[in-house]
Amino acid sequence: MKQISTVIFDLGGVLIDWSPEYVYLKEFRGNRDKMDWFLNYICAWDWNVNQDAGYPLAKATEDRIALFPEYKELIEMYYGRWEEMLGYTHDDTLEILKSLANNPDYRVYALTNWSGETWPHAIEKFPWLDLFEGILVSGDEGMRKPFPEIYELILSRYNIKREEAVFIDDSEKNIEGCEAVGIKGIHFNNAHSLSVRLRELGVVL
């Protein structure tokens, strides 16, 4: 097994907490069932990830309102109040990132499914993003995980050797995607299990 020289992090769910419920649970007056229905059928996840691949937010909102005009105000909130959906930093995972970033033996990058239009909010809120040598944002590239093109892009852009890289993501599909192109993957559950798995791969924390 080649020694790991590069660690690539996903952001949302691994280092950054993000959830539409920070907006919609209030709008539905604490009724989680109604909120879940709205987020499963109106502003659904497959609709949101399309914007992560670069589809314009204004056009996406317009499209959805055309389908569900009775929910116009609630649909407009999804991107109109998107910044409120950004929560806290996962500090325990951040400590792992800091340890790696401060070790000259490792290079650290981020690969995130994120709209290019909302990305500036993250940069403003989370100054520790400067710890990464590079960040590849799906919305800026017009492609997203788990498709192979985006993994190949981060490898080529930053001259990363796939056999010496490990990618961390909270989505099993995204881990399957990276492994399909020859990058080792770690399915993220929590910082403790991540640190254990990294050490098993020979990474010094």
PDB file of C-alpha atoms in Angstrom:
ATOM      1  CA  MET A   1       0.000   0.000   0.000  1.00  0.00           C
ATOM      2  CA  LYS A   2       1.340   3.403  -1.007  1.00  0.00           C
ATOM      3  CA  GLN A   3       1.881   5.914   1.793  1.00  0.00           C
ATOM      4  CA  ILE A   4      -0.829   8.562   2.013  1.00  0.00           C
ATOM      5  CA  SER A   5       0.466  12.007   1.072  1.00  0.00           C
ATOM      6  CA  THR A   6      -2.809  13.824   0.287  1.00  0.00           C
ATOM      7  CA  VAL A   7      -6.044  14.048   2.274  1.00  0.00           C
ATOM      8  CA  ILE A   8      -9.139  15.391   0.518  1.00  0.00           C
ATOM      9  CA  PHE A   9     -12.123  16.489   2.617  1.00  0.00           C
ATOM     10  CA  ASP A  10     -15.759  16.912   1.761  1.00  0.00           C
ATOM     11  CA  LEU A  11     -17.180  19.960   3.588  1.00  0.00           C
ATOM     12  CA  GLY A  12     -20.923  19.733   4.268  1.00  0.00           C
ATOM     13  CA  GLY A  13     -21.574  17.058   6.890  1.00  0.00           C
ATOM     14  CA  VAL A  14     -17.863  16.539   7.552  1.00  0.00           C
ATOM     15  CA  LEU A  15     -16.569  19.967   8.551  1.00  0.00           C
ATOM     16  CA  ILE A  16     -19.625  22.205   8.150  1.00  0.00           C
ATOM     17  CA  ASP A  17     -23.131  21.739   9.481  1.00  0.00           C
ATOM     18  CA  TRP A  18     -25.824  22.699   6.942  1.00  0.00           C
ATOM     19  CA  SER A  19     -29.545  22.057   7.056  1.00  0.00           C
ATOM     20  CA  PRO A  20     -32.668  23.592   5.462  1.00  0.00           C
ATOM     21  CA  GLU A  21     -34.526  22.845   8.660  1.00  0.00           C
ATOM     22  CA  TYR A  22     -32.912  25.891  10.293  1.00  0.00           C
ATOM     23  CA  VAL A  23     -35.254  27.932   8.099  1.00  0.00           C
ATOM     24  CA  TYR A  24     -38.204  25.662   7.471  1.00  0.00           C
ATOM     25  CA  LEU A  25     -38.854  24.234  10.932  1.00  0.00           C
ATOM     26  CA  LYS A  26     -39.684  27.777  12.047  1.00  0.00           C
ATOM     27  CA  GLU A  27     -41.825  28.405   8.974  1.00  0.00           C
ATOM     28  CA  PHE A  28     -43.815  25.241   9.652  1.00  0.00           C
ATOM     29  CA  ARG A  29     -44.154  26.231  13.338  1.00  0.00           C
ATOM     30  CA  GLY A  30     -42.246  23.207  14.565  1.00  0.00           C
ATOM     31  CA  ASN A  31     -44.284  20.685  12.602  1.00  0.00           C
ATOM     32  CA  ARG A  32     -41.539  18.371  11.442  1.00  0.00           C
ATOM     33  CA  ASP A  33     -43.848  16.149   9.402  1.00  0.00           C
ATOM     34  CA  LYS A  34     -45.006  19.077   7.257  1.00  0.00           C
ATOM     35  CA  MET A  35     -41.450  20.350   6.897  1.00  0.00           C
ATOM     36  CA  ASP A  36     -40.162  16.922   5.853  1.00  0.00           C
ATOM     37  CA  TRP A  37     -42.931  16.589   3.284  1.00  0.00           C
ATOM     38  CA  PHE A  38     -42.043  19.971   1.792  1.00  0.00           C
ATOM     39  CA  LEU A  39     -38.328  19.143   1.650  1.00  0.00           C
ATOM     40  CA  ASN A  40     -39.001  15.713   0.149  1.00  0.00           C
ATOM     41  CA  TYR A  41     -41.507  16.731  -2.508  1.00  0.00           C
ATOM     42  CA  ILE A  42     -41.328  20.478  -3.204  1.00  0.00           C
ATOM     43  CA  CYS A  43     -37.755  21.673  -2.584  1.00  0.00           C
ATOM     44  CA  ALA A  44     -36.447  18.139  -2.868  1.00  0.00           C
ATOM     45  CA  TRP A  45     -32.835  17.025  -2.570  1.00  0.00           C
ATOM     46  CA  ASP A  46     -32.462  16.032  -6.226  1.00  0.00           C
ATOM     47  CA  TRP A  47     -33.586  19.553  -7.164  1.00  0.00           C
ATOM     48  CA  ASN A  48     -30.991  21.138  -4.868  1.00  0.00           C
ATOM     49  CA  VAL A  49     -28.055  19.031  -6.088  1.00  0.00           C
ATOM     50  CA  ASN A  50     -28.735  20.214  -9.636  1.00  0.00           C
ATOM     51  CA  GLN A  51     -27.677  23.693  -8.487  1.00  0.00           C
ATOM     52  CA  ASP A  52     -24.526  22.157  -6.998  1.00  0.00           C
ATOM     53  CA  ALA A  53     -23.582  21.356 -10.591  1.00  0.00           C
ATOM     54  CA  GLY A  54     -23.927  24.985 -11.636  1.00  0.00           C
ATOM     55  CA  TYR A  55     -27.600  25.459 -12.515  1.00  0.00           C
ATOM     56  CA  PRO A  56     -28.541  29.116 -11.765  1.00  0.00           C
ATOM     57  CA  LEU A  57     -30.359  29.616  -8.466  1.00  0.00           C
ATOM     58  CA  ALA A  58     -32.811  32.169  -9.866  1.00  0.00           C
ATOM     59  CA  LYS A  59     -33.761  29.861 -12.735  1.00  0.00           C
ATOM     60  CA  ALA A  60     -34.082  26.872 -10.390  1.00  0.00           C
ATOM     61  CA  THR A  61     -36.397  28.858  -8.126  1.00  0.00           C
ATOM     62  CA  GLU A  62     -38.451  30.017 -11.097  1.00  0.00           C
ATOM     63  CA  ASP A  63     -38.740  26.436 -12.385  1.00  0.00           C
ATOM     64  CA  ARG A  64     -39.994  25.173  -9.037  1.00  0.00           C
ATOM     65  CA  ILE A  65     -42.527  27.949  -8.616  1.00  0.00           C
ATOM     66  CA  ALA A  66     -43.901  27.124 -12.066  1.00  0.00           C
ATOM     67  CA  LEU A  67     -44.522  23.565 -10.862  1.00  0.00           C
ATOM     68  CA  PHE A  68     -45.849  24.497  -7.420  1.00  0.00           C
ATOM     69  CA  PRO A  69     -47.155  28.094  -7.544  1.00  0.00           C
ATOM     70  CA  GLU A  70     -49.079  27.667  -4.289  1.00  0.00           C
ATOM     71  CA  TYR A  71     -45.728  27.346  -2.470  1.00  0.00           C
ATOM     72  CA  LYS A  72     -44.111  30.388  -4.068  1.00  0.00           C
ATOM     73  CA  GLU A  73     -43.053  32.149  -0.837  1.00  0.00           C
ATOM     74  CA  LEU A  74     -41.665  28.994   0.733  1.00  0.00           C
ATOM     75  CA  ILE A  75     -39.751  28.061  -2.414  1.00  0.00           C
ATOM     76  CA  GLU A  76     -38.195  31.541  -2.600  1.00  0.00           C
ATOM     77  CA  MET A  77     -36.896  31.087   0.945  1.00  0.00           C
ATOM     78  CA  TYR A  78     -34.692  28.140  -0.046  1.00  0.00           C
ATOM     79  CA  TYR A  79     -32.046  30.273  -1.696  1.00  0.00           C
ATOM     80  CA  GLY A  80     -33.282  33.635  -0.467  1.00  0.00           C
ATOM     81  CA  ARG A  81     -32.464  32.604   3.116  1.00  0.00           C
ATOM     82  CA  TRP A  82     -29.797  30.031   2.291  1.00  0.00           C
ATOM     83  CA  GLU A  83     -27.222  31.679   4.539  1.00  0.00           C
ATOM     84  CA  GLU A  84     -29.418  30.887   7.560  1.00  0.00           C
ATOM     85  CA  MET A  85     -29.095  27.189   6.713  1.00  0.00           C
ATOM     86  CA  LEU A  86     -25.338  27.332   7.395  1.00  0.00           C
ATOM     87  CA  GLY A  87     -24.750  26.114  10.914  1.00  0.00           C
ATOM     88  CA  TYR A  88     -21.622  25.530  12.941  1.00  0.00           C
ATOM     89  CA  THR A  89     -18.178  24.092  12.348  1.00  0.00           C
ATOM     90  CA  HIS A  90     -17.621  20.474  13.374  1.00  0.00           C
ATOM     91  CA  ASP A  91     -14.752  21.422  15.677  1.00  0.00           C
ATOM     92  CA  ASP A  92     -13.563  17.861  16.308  1.00  0.00           C
ATOM     93  CA  THR A  93     -13.099  17.280  12.581  1.00  0.00           C
ATOM     94  CA  LEU A  94     -11.486  20.701  12.258  1.00  0.00           C
ATOM     95  CA  GLU A  95      -8.824  19.611  14.754  1.00  0.00           C
ATOM     96  CA  ILE A  96      -7.948  16.714  12.438  1.00  0.00           C
ATOM     97  CA  LEU A  97      -7.727  19.100   9.500  1.00  0.00           C
ATOM     98  CA  LYS A  98      -5.480  21.470  11.470  1.00  0.00           C
ATOM     99  CA  SER A  99      -3.172  18.621  12.456  1.00  0.00           C
ATOM    100  CA  LEU A 100      -2.770  17.575   8.825  1.00  0.00           C
ATOM    101  CA  ALA A 101      -2.435  21.118   7.501  1.00  0.00           C
ATOM    102  CA  ASN A 102       0.360  21.810   9.990  1.00  0.00           C
ATOM    103  CA  ASN A 103       2.270  18.667   9.021  1.00  0.00           C
ATOM    104  CA  PRO A 104       4.598  19.185   6.019  1.00  0.00           C
ATOM    105  CA  ASP A 105       4.253  15.489   5.140  1.00  0.00           C
ATOM    106  CA  TYR A 106       0.650  16.004   3.992  1.00  0.00           C
ATOM    107  CA  ARG A 107      -1.254  18.081   1.467  1.00  0.00           C
ATOM    108  CA  VAL A 108      -4.895  18.900   2.240  1.00  0.00           C
ATOM    109  CA  TYR A 109      -7.644  19.780  -0.234  1.00  0.00           C
ATOM    110  CA  ALA A 110     -11.416  20.049  -0.266  1.00  0.00           C
ATOM    111  CA  LEU A 111     -13.843  18.681  -2.840  1.00  0.00           C
ATOM    112  CA  THR A 112     -17.390  19.882  -2.264  1.00  0.00           C
ATOM    113  CA  ASN A 113     -20.781  19.755  -3.913  1.00  0.00           C
ATOM    114  CA  TRP A 114     -21.726  23.400  -3.463  1.00  0.00           C
ATOM    115  CA  SER A 115     -23.382  26.059  -5.583  1.00  0.00           C
ATOM    116  CA  GLY A 116     -20.878  28.594  -6.842  1.00  0.00           C
ATOM    117  CA  GLU A 117     -23.405  31.329  -6.071  1.00  0.00           C
ATOM    118  CA  THR A 118     -23.676  30.457  -2.382  1.00  0.00           C
ATOM    119  CA  TRP A 119     -20.007  29.573  -1.900  1.00  0.00           C
ATOM    120  CA  PRO A 120     -18.963  33.160  -0.973  1.00  0.00           C
ATOM    121  CA  HIS A 121     -21.140  32.881   2.160  1.00  0.00           C
ATOM    122  CA  ALA A 122     -19.071  29.901   3.309  1.00  0.00           C
ATOM    123  CA  ILE A 123     -15.778  31.693   2.699  1.00  0.00           C
ATOM    124  CA  GLU A 124     -17.005  34.627   4.763  1.00  0.00           C
ATOM    125  CA  LYS A 125     -18.305  32.525   7.657  1.00  0.00           C
ATOM    126  CA  PHE A 126     -15.522  29.931   7.917  1.00  0.00           C
ATOM    127  CA  PRO A 127     -12.045  31.549   7.796  1.00  0.00           C
ATOM    128  CA  TRP A 128     -10.412  28.187   8.513  1.00  0.00           C
ATOM    129  CA  LEU A 129     -11.105  27.272   4.860  1.00  0.00           C
ATOM    130  CA  ASP A 130      -7.752  28.972   4.244  1.00  0.00           C
ATOM    131  CA  LEU A 131      -6.108  25.860   5.717  1.00  0.00           C
ATOM    132  CA  PHE A 132      -6.675  24.020   2.430  1.00  0.00           C
ATOM    133  CA  GLU A 133      -4.084  24.225  -0.323  1.00  0.00           C
ATOM    134  CA  GLY A 134      -6.957  24.177  -2.786  1.00  0.00           C
ATOM    135  CA  ILE A 135     -10.745  23.799  -2.851  1.00  0.00           C
ATOM    136  CA  LEU A 136     -12.703  22.457  -5.814  1.00  0.00           C
ATOM    137  CA  VAL A 137     -16.321  23.704  -5.780  1.00  0.00           C
ATOM    138  CA  SER A 138     -18.675  21.692  -7.967  1.00  0.00           C
ATOM    139  CA  GLY A 139     -20.891  24.627  -8.929  1.00  0.00           C
ATOM    140  CA  ASP A 140     -17.928  26.517 -10.340  1.00  0.00           C
ATOM    141  CA  GLU A 141     -16.912  23.525 -12.444  1.00  0.00           C
ATOM    142  CA  GLY A 142     -20.306  22.458 -13.827  1.00  0.00           C
ATOM    143  CA  MET A 143     -19.947  18.928 -12.460  1.00  0.00           C
ATOM    144  CA  ARG A 144     -20.493  17.197  -9.139  1.00  0.00           C
ATOM    145  CA  LYS A 145     -19.863  14.107  -7.074  1.00  0.00           C
ATOM    146  CA  PRO A 146     -20.276  11.158  -7.431  1.00  0.00           C
ATOM    147  CA  PHE A 147     -19.479  11.390 -11.157  1.00  0.00           C
ATOM    148  CA  PRO A 148     -15.907  10.432 -12.120  1.00  0.00           C
ATOM    149  CA  GLU A 149     -15.087  13.661 -13.962  1.00  0.00           C
ATOM    150  CA  ILE A 150     -14.907  15.729 -10.786  1.00  0.00           C
ATOM    151  CA  TYR A 151     -12.506  13.325  -9.065  1.00  0.00           C
ATOM    152  CA  GLU A 152     -10.305  13.278 -12.145  1.00  0.00           C
ATOM    153  CA  LEU A 153     -10.390  17.072 -12.190  1.00  0.00           C
ATOM    154  CA  ILE A 154      -9.105  17.527  -8.638  1.00  0.00           C
ATOM    155  CA  LEU A 155      -6.342  14.996  -9.297  1.00  0.00           C
ATOM    156  CA  SER A 156      -5.156  16.767 -12.424  1.00  0.00           C
ATOM    157  CA  ARG A 157      -5.607  20.338 -11.196  1.00  0.00           C
ATOM    158  CA  TYR A 158      -3.491  19.846  -8.088  1.00  0.00           C
ATOM    159  CA  ASN A 159      -1.168  17.139  -9.393  1.00  0.00           C
ATOM    160  CA  ILE A 160      -2.379  14.581  -6.860  1.00  0.00           C
ATOM    161  CA  LYS A 161      -1.291  10.955  -7.140  1.00  0.00           C
ATOM    162  CA  ARG A 162      -4.469   8.917  -6.769  1.00  0.00           C
ATOM    163  CA  GLU A 163      -2.696   5.971  -5.170  1.00  0.00           C
ATOM    164  CA  GLU A 164      -1.389   8.298  -2.413  1.00  0.00           C
ATOM    165  CA  ALA A 165      -4.702  10.090  -1.773  1.00  0.00           C
ATOM    166  CA  VAL A 166      -7.623   9.475   0.549  1.00  0.00           C
ATOM    167  CA  PHE A 167     -11.023  11.148   0.256  1.00  0.00           C
ATOM    168  CA  ILE A 168     -13.398  11.696   3.208  1.00  0.00           C
ATOM    169  CA  ASP A 169     -17.141  12.159   2.631  1.00  0.00           C
ATOM    170  CA  ASP A 170     -20.358  11.525   4.571  1.00  0.00           C
ATOM    171  CA  SER A 171     -22.104  10.178   1.440  1.00  0.00           C
ATOM    172  CA  GLU A 172     -21.608   6.528   0.597  1.00  0.00           C
ATOM    173  CA  LYS A 173     -22.337   7.273  -3.075  1.00  0.00           C
ATOM    174  CA  ASN A 174     -19.538   9.836  -3.150  1.00  0.00           C
ATOM    175  CA  ILE A 175     -17.145   7.346  -1.580  1.00  0.00           C
ATOM    176  CA  GLU A 176     -18.105   4.764  -4.193  1.00  0.00           C
ATOM    177  CA  GLY A 177     -17.421   7.428  -6.824  1.00  0.00           C
ATOM    178  CA  CYS A 178     -13.903   8.165  -5.617  1.00  0.00           C
ATOM    179  CA  GLU A 179     -13.023   4.500  -5.241  1.00  0.00           C
ATOM    180  CA  ALA A 180     -14.181   3.857  -8.818  1.00  0.00           C
ATOM    181  CA  VAL A 181     -11.337   6.098 -10.038  1.00  0.00           C
ATOM    182  CA  GLY A 182      -8.721   4.591  -7.732  1.00  0.00           C
ATOM    183  CA  ILE A 183      -8.813   6.967  -4.741  1.00  0.00           C
ATOM    184  CA  LYS A 184      -9.104   5.448  -1.279  1.00  0.00           C
ATOM    185  CA  GLY A 185     -12.301   6.504   0.477  1.00  0.00           C
ATOM    186  CA  ILE A 186     -13.392   6.935   4.080  1.00  0.00           C
ATOM    187  CA  HIS A 187     -17.116   7.130   4.760  1.00  0.00           C
ATOM    188  CA  PHE A 188     -17.413   9.777   7.472  1.00  0.00           C
ATOM    189  CA  ASN A 189     -19.549   9.081  10.544  1.00  0.00           C
ATOM    190  CA  ASN A 190     -17.766  11.061  13.239  1.00  0.00           C
ATOM    191  CA  ALA A 191     -14.360  12.548  13.996  1.00  0.00           C
ATOM    192  CA  HIS A 192     -13.273   9.717  16.293  1.00  0.00           C
ATOM    193  CA  SER A 193     -13.867   6.975  13.731  1.00  0.00           C
ATOM    194  CA  LEU A 194     -12.209   9.157  11.090  1.00  0.00           C
ATOM    195  CA  SER A 195      -9.050   9.522  13.168  1.00  0.00           C
ATOM    196  CA  VAL A 196      -8.969   5.766  13.760  1.00  0.00           C
ATOM    197  CA  ARG A 197      -9.338   5.008  10.059  1.00  0.00           C
ATOM    198  CA  LEU A 198      -6.688   7.562   9.066  1.00  0.00           C
ATOM    199  CA  ARG A 199      -4.214   6.026  11.505  1.00  0.00           C
ATOM    200  CA  GLU A 200      -4.973   2.574  10.077  1.00  0.00           C
ATOM    201  CA  LEU A 201      -3.889   3.977   6.719  1.00  0.00           C
ATOM    202  CA  GLY A 202      -0.629   5.179   8.259  1.00  0.00           C
ATOM    203  CA  VAL A 203      -1.566   8.853   8.537  1.00  0.00           C
ATOM    204  CA  VAL A 204       0.090  10.591  11.492  1.00  0.00           C
ATOM    205  CA  LEU A 205      -2.225  12.936  13.426  1.00  0.00           C
TER     206      LEU A 205
END
